[in-house]
């Protein structure tokens, strides 16, 4: 019988790709999502790709009753907790909503896991916990900084809560996956990123500009101390991020003792904003209308991951290139707009 994994936020961007990867690798994902940033049609898309429609519970991660229902109906071995609000700019205006959803949501999940003796958890963390590092190449030992945004604070707070739970209760196995910049979409073009309103992130802004939905991409800053003056990030294909979760689950199932491990999920390579635009134009044979604009407040000039720990602990590394990711992002944008 296949292992059942609860995936909170499983109809979201990274969650849906992870659900596909779990099914493909023989697991049985059970999704809990309140559809605040996704929709139920994703379940049909997952079925189109995998042949399996996962069990779905429409509900909220802050609701104790929904966990009672799920955990008493299914023998769940592990939880992957994606559900959260993730818009950095919005969090500045609505810090309390972010604390409630992201921190209280995690706390309710932990209470329910404790009640039902479920020990394995993969937590969605972020490179935002490193803030603006002194060295742009970050290892898991790089000191964590006080995050600039309430969103970033919720990720750091989540990590700290989990560290405390493991230290004092000594019964959980926890992987903190610190994603760098997930981009792209499933190569089938059936699932991908669904930004609401004007995108904050670079890739959706590029695809919407290429599509003619946005007039011009603003490149934030041309005078950073980088090779071409624009910021550098570690862009990673969302399918690689998804497969890292399955590797984390597999690793956990082999362990007996309690532990907590933070692991960078990136490619180990930095790419500048101008390079991303150039690669996007070249791979997709389409021009992107762009211009330089002032720096965006809070942007880190350069950051990318050292990924040795992921290779060593998870036996995982990124398989897709940035070229693959921008191609898949563009295919998704075109297909999605036709729907
Ligand atoms: P997303 O918004 O696409 O997915 C989150 C999903 O969770 C959505 O389907 C939403 O409806 C659901 N959700 C939110 N609050 C909920 C609640 N209270 N109860 C039930 N469902 C709820 O976001 P994503 O990009 O897939 O991100 C997933 C996780 O990864 C988040 O925790 C995010 O902070 C983290 N993360 C994302 C990125 C990124 O760039 N996308 C980078 C680093 C970390
Ligand atoms: C990438 C680069 C921008 C838009 C964010 C969160 C981080 C994590 C990942 C969740 C930067 C530039 C962007 C645009 C631009 N998420 N840019 N014009 O800021 O690295 O990280 O997503 O945990 O916490 O902060 O990603 O995609 O917003 O920006 O020039 O219209 O693209 O300045 O250099 P970021 P991003």
Short mmCIF file of C-alpha atoms and ligand atoms in Angstrom, two decimals:
data_model
loop_
_atom_site.label_atom_id
_atom_site.label_comp_id
_atom_site.label_asym_id
_atom_site.label_seq_id
_atom_site.Cartn_x
_atom_site.Cartn_y
_atom_site.Cartn_z
CA UNK A 1 0.00 0.00 0.00
CA UNK A 2 1.34 3.43 -0.87
CA UNK A 3 2.26 5.89 1.85
CA UNK A 4 -0.19 8.70 2.46
CA UNK A 5 1.23 12.21 2.64
CA UNK A 6 -0.84 15.22 3.71
CA UNK A 7 0.02 18.17 1.47
CA UNK A 8 -1.28 21.49 2.81
CA UNK A 9 -1.47 24.10 0.05
CA UNK A 10 -1.39 21.23 -2.43
CA UNK A 11 -3.33 23.05 -5.16
CA UNK A 12 -0.89 26.00 -5.07
CA UNK A 13 2.09 26.63 -7.32
CA UNK A 14 4.79 24.51 -5.68
CA UNK A 15 2.25 22.23 -3.97
CA UNK A 16 0.58 21.10 -7.22
CA UNK A 17 3.94 20.22 -8.82
CA UNK A 18 4.90 18.31 -5.67
CA UNK A 19 1.61 16.40 -5.69
CA UNK A 20 2.35 15.33 -9.29
CA UNK A 21 5.86 14.23 -8.28
CA UNK A 22 4.55 12.32 -5.23
CA UNK A 23 2.02 10.43 -7.34
CA UNK A 24 4.64 9.71 -10.01
CA UNK A 25 6.95 8.28 -7.35
CA UNK A 26 4.29 6.01 -5.84
CA UNK A 27 3.01 8.05 -2.87
CA UNK A 28 -0.61 8.91 -2.15
CA UNK A 29 -0.96 12.66 -1.54
CA UNK A 30 -3.99 13.98 0.33
CA UNK A 31 -4.52 17.70 -0.26
CA UNK A 32 -5.77 20.27 2.26
CA UNK A 33 -6.25 23.73 0.74
CA UNK A 34 -8.69 26.58 1.35
CA UNK A 35 -8.31 27.74 -2.29
CA UNK A 36 -7.40 31.27 -1.16
CA UNK A 37 -4.72 31.38 -3.87
CA UNK A 38 -5.62 28.48 -6.17
CA UNK A 39 -8.66 26.73 -7.58
CA UNK A 40 -10.23 23.28 -7.68
CA UNK A 41 -9.58 22.88 -11.44
CA UNK A 42 -5.95 22.15 -10.54
CA UNK A 43 -7.12 18.72 -9.37
CA UNK A 44 -8.30 17.85 -12.89
CA UNK A 45 -4.99 19.07 -14.30
CA UNK A 46 -3.13 16.83 -11.84
CA UNK A 47 -5.33 13.94 -12.97
CA UNK A 48 -4.59 14.75 -16.64
CA UNK A 49 -0.86 14.55 -15.95
CA UNK A 50 -0.76 11.55 -13.60
CA UNK A 51 -3.97 9.62 -14.22
CA UNK A 52 -4.82 10.02 -10.52
CA UNK A 53 -7.16 12.52 -8.91
CA UNK A 54 -5.84 13.08 -5.39
CA UNK A 55 -8.13 13.19 -2.36
CA UNK A 56 -8.97 16.81 -1.64
CA UNK A 57 -10.22 18.54 1.50
CA UNK A 58 -11.32 22.13 1.10
CA UNK A 59 -10.44 23.60 4.45
CA UNK A 60 -8.24 25.89 6.44
CA UNK A 61 -4.96 25.08 8.13
CA UNK A 62 -6.03 27.01 11.19
CA UNK A 63 -9.07 24.78 11.71
CA UNK A 64 -8.50 21.97 14.25
CA UNK A 65 -11.66 20.12 13.12
CA UNK A 66 -10.39 19.59 9.56
CA UNK A 67 -7.29 17.80 10.87
CA UNK A 68 -9.44 15.57 13.07
CA UNK A 69 -11.40 14.63 9.96
CA UNK A 70 -8.35 13.98 7.77
CA UNK A 71 -6.14 12.25 10.32
CA UNK A 72 -8.92 9.97 11.54
CA UNK A 73 -9.88 8.98 7.97
CA UNK A 74 -6.36 8.37 6.63
CA UNK A 75 -3.22 6.77 8.00
CA UNK A 76 -0.90 9.69 7.20
CA UNK A 77 2.85 9.10 7.58
CA UNK A 78 4.13 12.62 6.82
CA UNK A 79 3.01 16.17 6.18
CA UNK A 80 4.35 18.68 3.65
CA UNK A 81 3.27 22.14 4.77
CA UNK A 82 3.08 24.61 1.87
CA UNK A 83 -0.04 26.53 2.91
CA UNK A 84 0.83 30.15 3.63
CA UNK A 85 0.49 33.66 2.28
CA UNK A 86 3.61 34.55 0.29
CA UNK A 87 3.43 38.11 -1.07
CA UNK A 88 6.27 40.10 0.48
CA UNK A 89 4.79 43.53 -0.39
CA UNK A 90 1.29 42.64 0.82
CA UNK A 91 2.71 41.40 4.12
CA UNK A 92 4.04 44.88 4.87
CA UNK A 93 0.46 46.21 4.74
CA UNK A 94 -1.17 43.20 6.44
CA UNK A 95 1.35 41.84 8.95
CA UNK A 96 -1.32 40.44 11.29
CA UNK A 97 -3.01 38.47 8.53
CA UNK A 98 0.39 36.98 7.68
CA UNK A 99 1.13 36.09 11.31
CA UNK A 100 -2.30 34.48 11.63
CA UNK A 101 -2.15 32.43 8.45
CA UNK A 102 1.51 31.46 8.44
CA UNK A 103 2.36 31.16 12.13
CA UNK A 104 -1.01 30.21 13.62
CA UNK A 105 -1.58 27.84 10.66
CA UNK A 106 1.68 26.05 11.46
CA UNK A 107 0.86 25.94 15.17
CA UNK A 108 -2.56 24.35 14.56
CA UNK A 109 -0.96 21.79 12.28
CA UNK A 110 1.62 20.92 14.95
CA UNK A 111 -1.09 20.51 17.60
CA UNK A 112 -2.97 18.12 15.31
CA UNK A 113 0.19 16.18 14.38
CA UNK A 114 0.96 15.81 18.08
CA UNK A 115 -2.58 14.59 18.81
CA UNK A 116 -2.38 11.94 16.09
CA UNK A 117 1.32 11.09 16.68
CA UNK A 118 2.41 12.05 13.17
CA UNK A 119 6.14 12.71 13.33
CA UNK A 120 7.42 13.73 9.88
CA UNK A 121 7.14 17.27 8.56
CA UNK A 122 8.58 19.10 5.58
CA UNK A 123 8.29 22.86 6.04
CA UNK A 124 8.42 25.42 3.19
CA UNK A 125 11.06 27.89 4.18
CA UNK A 126 12.79 30.45 2.02
CA UNK A 127 16.14 32.04 1.26
CA UNK A 128 14.54 35.16 2.75
CA UNK A 129 15.74 33.89 6.17
CA UNK A 130 19.31 34.82 5.13
CA UNK A 131 18.34 38.47 4.52
CA UNK A 132 21.17 40.37 2.79
CA UNK A 133 24.11 38.04 3.48
CA UNK A 134 27.72 39.25 3.76
CA UNK A 135 28.77 36.57 1.26
CA UNK A 136 26.30 36.07 -1.65
CA UNK A 137 26.96 32.31 -1.68
CA UNK A 138 24.94 31.00 1.25
CA UNK A 139 25.33 27.70 3.05
CA UNK A 140 22.94 26.46 5.72
CA UNK A 141 25.48 27.76 8.26
CA UNK A 142 25.22 31.33 6.98
CA UNK A 143 23.84 33.40 9.89
CA UNK A 144 20.11 34.07 9.68
CA UNK A 145 19.14 37.74 9.68
CA UNK A 146 16.14 39.60 10.96
CA UNK A 147 13.93 39.54 7.86
CA UNK A 148 12.92 42.81 6.19
CA UNK A 149 9.23 41.89 5.76
CA UNK A 150 6.49 40.38 7.95
CA UNK A 151 6.36 37.54 5.40
CA UNK A 152 10.05 36.83 5.94
CA UNK A 153 9.50 36.98 9.68
CA UNK A 154 6.83 34.26 9.44
CA UNK A 155 9.30 31.93 7.70
CA UNK A 156 12.00 32.56 10.31
CA UNK A 157 9.42 32.20 13.10
CA UNK A 158 8.24 28.90 11.60
CA UNK A 159 11.80 27.58 11.57
CA UNK A 160 12.34 28.68 15.18
CA UNK A 161 9.05 27.16 16.36
CA UNK A 162 9.98 23.86 14.79
CA UNK A 163 13.50 23.94 16.28
CA UNK A 164 11.95 24.40 19.71
CA UNK A 165 9.42 21.63 19.23
CA UNK A 166 12.13 19.18 18.16
CA UNK A 167 14.51 20.27 20.93
CA UNK A 168 11.98 19.97 23.74
CA UNK A 169 9.60 17.23 22.61
CA UNK A 170 12.22 15.12 20.83
CA UNK A 171 9.70 13.23 18.76
CA UNK A 172 9.56 14.94 15.40
CA UNK A 173 11.59 14.63 12.22
CA UNK A 174 11.61 17.96 10.40
CA UNK A 175 13.13 19.14 7.12
CA UNK A 176 13.23 22.92 6.62
CA UNK A 177 13.57 23.36 2.87
CA UNK A 178 14.86 26.85 2.07
CA UNK A 179 13.80 27.46 -1.52
CA UNK A 180 15.62 30.07 -3.56
CA UNK A 181 13.65 31.42 -6.56
CA UNK A 182 11.24 28.81 -7.95
CA UNK A 183 10.25 29.54 -11.56
CA UNK A 184 8.79 27.70 -14.56
CA UNK A 185 5.91 25.28 -14.86
CA UNK A 186 5.22 21.62 -15.50
CA UNK A 187 6.53 20.70 -19.00
CA UNK A 188 3.00 19.48 -19.88
CA UNK A 189 1.79 23.10 -19.65
CA UNK A 190 -1.14 21.90 -17.49
CA UNK A 191 -0.07 23.42 -14.16
CA UNK A 192 1.99 26.51 -13.34
CA UNK A 193 2.09 29.74 -11.40
CA UNK A 194 -1.15 31.71 -11.02
CA UNK A 195 -0.27 35.19 -9.74
CA UNK A 196 -3.24 37.30 -8.69
CA UNK A 197 -3.32 40.81 -10.15
CA UNK A 198 -0.04 42.46 -11.05
CA UNK A 199 2.79 39.98 -10.51
CA UNK A 200 5.48 40.81 -7.95
CA UNK A 201 7.91 38.16 -9.14
CA UNK A 202 10.17 38.45 -12.14
CA UNK A 203 9.16 35.49 -14.30
CA UNK A 204 5.39 36.01 -14.30
CA UNK A 205 6.03 39.68 -15.03
CA UNK A 206 8.19 38.72 -18.01
CA UNK A 207 5.67 36.22 -19.40
CA UNK A 208 2.77 38.67 -19.00
CA UNK A 209 4.80 41.40 -20.72
CA UNK A 210 5.69 39.07 -23.59
CA UNK A 211 1.99 38.21 -23.79
CA UNK A 212 1.05 41.89 -24.02
CA UNK A 213 -0.84 41.91 -20.71
CA UNK A 214 1.74 44.28 -19.18
CA UNK A 215 3.20 47.06 -21.25
CA UNK A 216 6.76 47.03 -20.01
CA UNK A 217 8.91 45.18 -17.50
CA UNK A 218 10.72 47.46 -15.06
CA UNK A 219 14.19 46.14 -14.27
CA UNK A 220 14.75 47.29 -10.71
CA UNK A 221 18.25 48.78 -10.53
CA UNK A 222 21.17 49.00 -12.96
CA UNK A 223 23.91 50.05 -10.59
CA UNK A 224 24.36 47.08 -8.27
CA UNK A 225 27.91 45.83 -7.79
CA UNK A 226 27.25 42.79 -10.01
CA UNK A 227 28.63 41.82 -13.43
CA UNK A 228 25.94 43.76 -15.36
CA UNK A 229 24.51 46.01 -12.62
CA UNK A 230 21.26 44.05 -12.16
CA UNK A 231 20.47 41.74 -9.21
CA UNK A 232 21.51 38.10 -9.14
CA UNK A 233 19.34 35.21 -7.90
CA UNK A 234 19.35 31.41 -7.87
CA UNK A 235 16.40 30.56 -10.15
CA UNK A 236 15.27 26.95 -9.84
CA UNK A 237 12.71 25.02 -11.91
CA UNK A 238 9.58 24.33 -9.86
CA UNK A 239 9.72 20.62 -10.82
CA UNK A 240 13.15 20.42 -9.21
CA UNK A 241 11.75 22.06 -6.07
CA UNK A 242 8.95 19.46 -6.17
CA UNK A 243 11.31 16.51 -6.45
CA UNK A 244 13.32 17.81 -3.47
CA UNK A 245 10.21 17.25 -1.32
CA UNK A 246 9.90 13.65 -2.38
CA UNK A 247 13.60 13.16 -1.60
CA UNK A 248 13.05 14.74 1.83
CA UNK A 249 10.12 12.40 2.56
CA UNK A 250 12.15 9.40 1.44
CA UNK A 251 15.06 10.45 3.65
CA UNK A 252 12.77 10.92 6.67
CA UNK A 253 11.16 7.55 6.31
CA UNK A 254 14.61 5.97 6.71
CA UNK A 255 15.33 7.76 10.01
CA UNK A 256 14.33 6.67 13.48
CA UNK A 257 15.59 9.48 15.69
CA UNK A 258 14.17 13.00 16.05
CA UNK A 259 15.99 15.64 14.03
CA UNK A 260 15.63 19.00 12.34
CA UNK A 261 17.67 19.90 9.30
CA UNK A 262 17.67 23.05 7.18
CA UNK A 263 18.51 22.45 3.53
CA UNK A 264 19.01 24.92 0.68
CA UNK A 265 16.98 24.10 -2.43
CA UNK A 266 18.64 25.89 -5.31
CA UNK A 267 20.85 25.20 -8.31
CA UNK A 268 24.05 26.70 -6.91
CA UNK A 269 24.21 29.14 -9.83
CA UNK A 270 23.38 32.82 -9.92
CA UNK A 271 21.69 34.51 -12.89
CA UNK A 272 21.14 38.25 -13.28
CA UNK A 273 17.85 39.89 -14.23
CA UNK A 274 19.30 40.99 -17.57
CA UNK A 275 20.54 37.45 -18.27
CA UNK A 276 17.08 36.03 -17.51
CA UNK A 277 15.52 38.44 -20.00
CA UNK A 278 18.12 37.59 -22.65
CA UNK A 279 17.70 33.82 -22.13
CA UNK A 280 13.89 34.14 -22.18
CA UNK A 281 14.04 36.07 -25.48
CA UNK A 282 16.49 33.66 -27.06
CA UNK A 283 14.82 30.40 -25.99
CA UNK A 284 11.30 31.55 -26.86
CA UNK A 285 12.18 33.71 -29.89
CA UNK A 286 10.13 36.61 -28.55
CA UNK A 287 11.07 40.10 -27.44
CA UNK A 288 10.33 41.47 -24.00
CA UNK A 289 9.70 45.19 -23.68
CA UNK A 290 11.74 46.40 -20.70
CA UNK A 291 13.43 49.44 -19.22
CA UNK A 292 15.56 50.23 -16.21
CA UNK A 293 13.77 51.57 -13.15
CA UNK A 294 15.01 52.59 -9.70
CA UNK A 295 16.03 49.91 -7.24
CA UNK A 296 13.17 48.13 -5.43
CA UNK A 297 13.28 48.67 -1.69
CA UNK A 298 14.48 45.66 0.24
CA UNK A 299 16.09 43.87 -2.73
CA UNK A 300 19.27 41.98 -1.98
CA UNK A 301 21.92 42.62 -4.69
CA UNK A 302 23.10 39.05 -5.03
CA UNK A 303 22.28 35.70 -3.41
CA UNK A 304 22.59 32.11 -4.46
CA UNK A 305 22.76 28.75 -2.75
CA UNK A 306 25.51 26.36 -1.89
CA UNK A 307 23.74 23.07 -2.51
CA UNK A 308 26.20 20.45 -1.25
CA UNK A 309 23.99 19.64 1.73
CA UNK A 310 20.98 18.83 -0.45
CA UNK A 311 23.15 16.51 -2.55
CA UNK A 312 24.61 14.86 0.52
CA UNK A 313 21.55 14.63 2.82
CA UNK A 314 18.73 14.28 0.28
CA UNK A 315 20.66 12.68 -2.56
CA UNK A 316 19.02 15.36 -4.70
CA UNK A 317 20.15 17.98 -7.16
CA UNK A 318 18.47 20.21 -9.71
CA UNK A 319 18.06 18.58 -13.12
CA UNK A 320 16.46 21.40 -15.12
CA UNK A 321 18.28 24.49 -16.42
CA UNK A 322 17.15 28.11 -16.43
CA UNK A 323 16.61 27.67 -20.18
CA UNK A 324 14.15 24.81 -19.49
CA UNK A 325 12.40 26.90 -16.84
CA UNK A 326 11.85 30.00 -18.98
CA UNK A 327 10.62 27.81 -21.85
CA UNK A 328 8.13 26.03 -19.59
CA UNK A 329 7.03 29.33 -18.02
CA UNK A 330 6.25 30.73 -21.48
CA UNK A 331 4.41 27.57 -22.63
CA UNK A 332 2.29 27.72 -19.46
CA UNK A 333 1.47 31.40 -19.93
CA UNK A 334 0.35 30.79 -23.54
CA UNK A 335 -1.77 27.73 -22.71
CA UNK A 336 -3.27 29.29 -19.61
CA UNK A 337 -4.37 32.42 -21.49
CA UNK A 338 -6.12 30.29 -24.09
CA UNK A 339 -8.24 28.45 -21.47
P1 LIG B 1 0.81 29.46 -3.48
O1 LIG B 1 0.11 30.66 -2.96
O2 LIG B 1 0.74 29.17 -4.93
O3 LIG B 1 0.33 28.16 -2.70
C1 LIG B 1 -0.10 28.19 -1.37
C2 LIG B 1 -1.38 27.41 -1.28
O4 LIG B 1 -1.81 27.39 0.08
C3 LIG B 1 -2.53 28.01 -2.10
O5 LIG B 1 -3.14 27.01 -2.86
C4 LIG B 1 -3.48 28.59 -1.04
O6 LIG B 1 -4.82 28.52 -1.47
C5 LIG B 1 -3.20 27.68 0.13
N1 LIG B 1 -3.43 28.28 1.45
C6 LIG B 1 -2.99 29.46 1.93
N2 LIG B 1 -3.40 29.65 3.20
C7 LIG B 1 -4.10 28.54 3.54
C8 LIG B 1 -4.76 28.12 4.73
N3 LIG B 1 -4.81 28.87 5.82
N4 LIG B 1 -5.36 26.92 4.72
C9 LIG B 1 -5.35 26.13 3.62
N5 LIG B 1 -4.74 26.48 2.48
C10 LIG B 1 -4.11 27.66 2.44
O7 LIG B 1 2.35 29.59 -3.00
P2 LIG B 1 3.62 28.77 -3.46
O8 LIG B 1 4.47 29.62 -4.32
O9 LIG B 1 3.23 27.42 -3.94
O10 LIG B 1 4.38 28.65 -2.07
C11 LIG B 1 4.22 27.52 -1.25
C12 LIG B 1 5.06 27.68 0.01
O11 LIG B 1 6.41 27.90 -0.34
C13 LIG B 1 4.66 28.87 0.86
O12 LIG B 1 4.77 28.50 2.22
C14 LIG B 1 5.68 29.94 0.52
O13 LIG B 1 5.89 30.81 1.59
C15 LIG B 1 6.92 29.07 0.28
N6 LIG B 1 7.91 29.68 -0.61
C16 LIG B 1 7.53 30.08 -1.87
C17 LIG B 1 8.47 30.65 -2.73
C18 LIG B 1 8.08 31.14 -4.09
O14 LIG B 1 8.83 31.95 -4.66
N7 LIG B 1 6.97 30.69 -4.67
C19 LIG B 1 9.80 30.79 -2.29
C20 LIG B 1 10.14 30.37 -1.02
C21 LIG B 1 9.18 29.81 -0.17
C1 LIG B 2 13.81 38.60 -8.60
C2 LIG B 2 14.67 39.69 -9.20
C3 LIG B 2 14.02 41.94 -8.59
C4 LIG B 2 10.20 41.95 -10.68
C5 LIG B 2 11.00 36.74 -3.66
C6 LIG B 2 10.79 36.79 -2.18
C7 LIG B 2 11.53 35.67 -1.52
C8 LIG B 2 11.13 34.33 -2.14
C9 LIG B 2 11.29 34.36 -3.62
C10 LIG B 2 9.26 33.46 -0.94
C11 LIG B 2 14.99 40.82 -8.21
C12 LIG B 2 13.87 41.70 -10.08
C13 LIG B 2 11.43 41.56 -10.18
C14 LIG B 2 10.15 42.99 -11.63
C15 LIG B 2 12.55 43.15 -11.56
N1 LIG B 2 9.74 34.05 -1.91
N2 LIG B 2 12.58 42.16 -10.62
N3 LIG B 2 11.33 43.54 -12.04
O1 LIG B 2 12.66 39.26 -4.60
O2 LIG B 2 14.36 37.48 -5.23
O3 LIG B 2 12.38 36.87 -3.93
O4 LIG B 2 10.56 35.48 -4.16
O5 LIG B 2 9.77 33.05 0.05
O6 LIG B 2 11.22 35.70 -0.16
O7 LIG B 2 11.29 38.04 -1.70
O8 LIG B 2 12.09 37.45 -6.30
O9 LIG B 2 10.97 37.40 -8.48
O10 LIG B 2 10.45 39.29 -6.90
O11 LIG B 2 12.67 39.21 -7.98
O12 LIG B 2 13.59 43.70 -11.95
O13 LIG B 2 9.09 43.41 -12.09
O14 LIG B 2 13.95 40.32 -10.26
O15 LIG B 2 14.54 43.21 -8.33
O16 LIG B 2 16.29 41.21 -8.45
P1 LIG B 2 12.94 37.88 -4.99
P2 LIG B 2 11.42 38.34 -7.44
#
